């Protein structure tokens, strides 16, 4: 599989993002909300670079997909410590594809009483956005290819890779 983004590139970019994000939330109550399961690596590596008080929450969202690149209906699952009333939220996901997931989660968190909702994604796929989502922090923009690793999965596998690779089409085409 072709490596698209190396471990070193990811780690260096996270340091830059943390330097951008940290000062924005100094003296503001911050909850970082990770979208399960894809954001786990991104979240874990990013928060360890932020030396500000913060809370971590997790929210489950899955858009059931038949073929890997076709988004299905969005399903919101359980939340872990997601009382965001009166708090600023930084919502983290692995990738912005069509935007369906983040579009709905932003609305959900605003309805829960978050003071503000900003969005950070490790990857933004070019030419795929259907829903308009304002993303505040982007790790990398990538071409329209199916990628796995560093949290991103195919059939819940490959998430543990410390880098991002392109999954060859013959591995997910039916
Ligand atoms: P969206 O709702 O269409 O923006 O899709 C977001 C979700 O689709 C992500 O959280 C991923 O779980 C999944 N996804 C989209 N593109 C890829 C990819 O290239 N590899 C792995 N998962 C992807
Ligand atoms: Mg996901």
PDB file of N, CA and C and ligand atoms in Angstrom, residues 35-39 61-62 93-95 151 153 159, ligand 2:
ATOM      1  N   UNK A  35     -14.809  12.180  17.576  1.00  0.00           N
ATOM      2  CA  UNK A  35     -15.799  11.317  16.936  1.00  0.00           C
ATOM      3  C   UNK A  35     -15.219   9.902  16.866  1.00  0.00           C
ATOM      4  N   UNK A  36     -15.937   8.976  17.508  1.00  0.00           N
ATOM      5  CA  UNK A  36     -15.488   7.580  17.520  1.00  0.00           C
ATOM      6  C   UNK A  36     -15.740   6.911  16.183  1.00  0.00           C
ATOM      7  N   UNK A  37     -14.877   6.067  15.695  1.00  0.00           N
ATOM      8  CA  UNK A  37     -13.651   5.648  16.357  1.00  0.00           C
ATOM      9  C   UNK A  37     -12.447   6.300  15.688  1.00  0.00           C
ATOM     10  N   UNK A  38     -12.698   6.872  14.533  1.00  0.00           N
ATOM     11  CA  UNK A  38     -11.602   7.323  13.680  1.00  0.00           C
ATOM     12  C   UNK A  38     -10.704   8.408  14.260  1.00  0.00           C
ATOM     13  N   UNK A  39     -11.229   9.192  15.208  1.00  0.00           N
ATOM     14  CA  UNK A  39     -10.446  10.333  15.693  1.00  0.00           C
ATOM     15  C   UNK A  39      -9.497   9.965  16.831  1.00  0.00           C
ATOM     16  N   UNK A  61     -20.478   8.261  15.991  1.00  0.00           N
ATOM     17  CA  UNK A  61     -21.258   8.556  14.789  1.00  0.00           C
ATOM     18  C   UNK A  61     -20.760   7.648  13.694  1.00  0.00           C
ATOM     19  N   UNK A  62     -21.684   7.032  13.000  1.00  0.00           N
ATOM     20  CA  UNK A  62     -21.251   6.208  11.879  1.00  0.00           C
ATOM     21  C   UNK A  62     -22.216   6.394  10.723  1.00  0.00           C
ATOM     22  N   UNK A  93     -12.498  15.040  14.055  1.00  0.00           N
ATOM     23  CA  UNK A  93     -12.782  13.811  13.317  1.00  0.00           C
ATOM     24  C   UNK A  93     -11.572  13.461  12.461  1.00  0.00           C
ATOM     25  N   UNK A  94     -11.567  12.223  12.003  1.00  0.00           N
ATOM     26  CA  UNK A  94     -10.429  11.778  11.203  1.00  0.00           C
ATOM     27  C   UNK A  94     -10.398  12.446   9.844  1.00  0.00           C
ATOM     28  N   UNK A  95     -11.578  12.540   9.215  1.00  0.00           N
ATOM     29  CA  UNK A  95     -11.581  13.020   7.830  1.00  0.00           C
ATOM     30  C   UNK A  95     -12.881  13.735   7.498  1.00  0.00           C
ATOM     31  N   UNK A 151      -6.111   5.799  12.564  1.00  0.00           N
ATOM     32  CA  UNK A 151      -7.507   5.970  12.968  1.00  0.00           C
ATOM     33  C   UNK A 151      -8.495   5.617  11.876  1.00  0.00           C
ATOM     34  N   UNK A 153     -10.290   3.612   8.937  1.00  0.00           N
ATOM     35  CA  UNK A 153     -10.467   2.174   8.777  1.00  0.00           C
ATOM     36  C   UNK A 153     -11.094   1.817   7.444  1.00  0.00           C
ATOM     37  N   UNK A 159      -6.801   0.658  11.485  1.00  0.00           N
ATOM     38  CA  UNK A 159      -6.773   1.906  12.258  1.00  0.00           C
ATOM     39  C   UNK A 159      -5.451   2.114  12.980  1.00  0.00           C
TER      40      UNK A 159
HETATM   41 MG1  LIG B   2     -15.274   7.655  11.123  1.00  0.00          MG
END
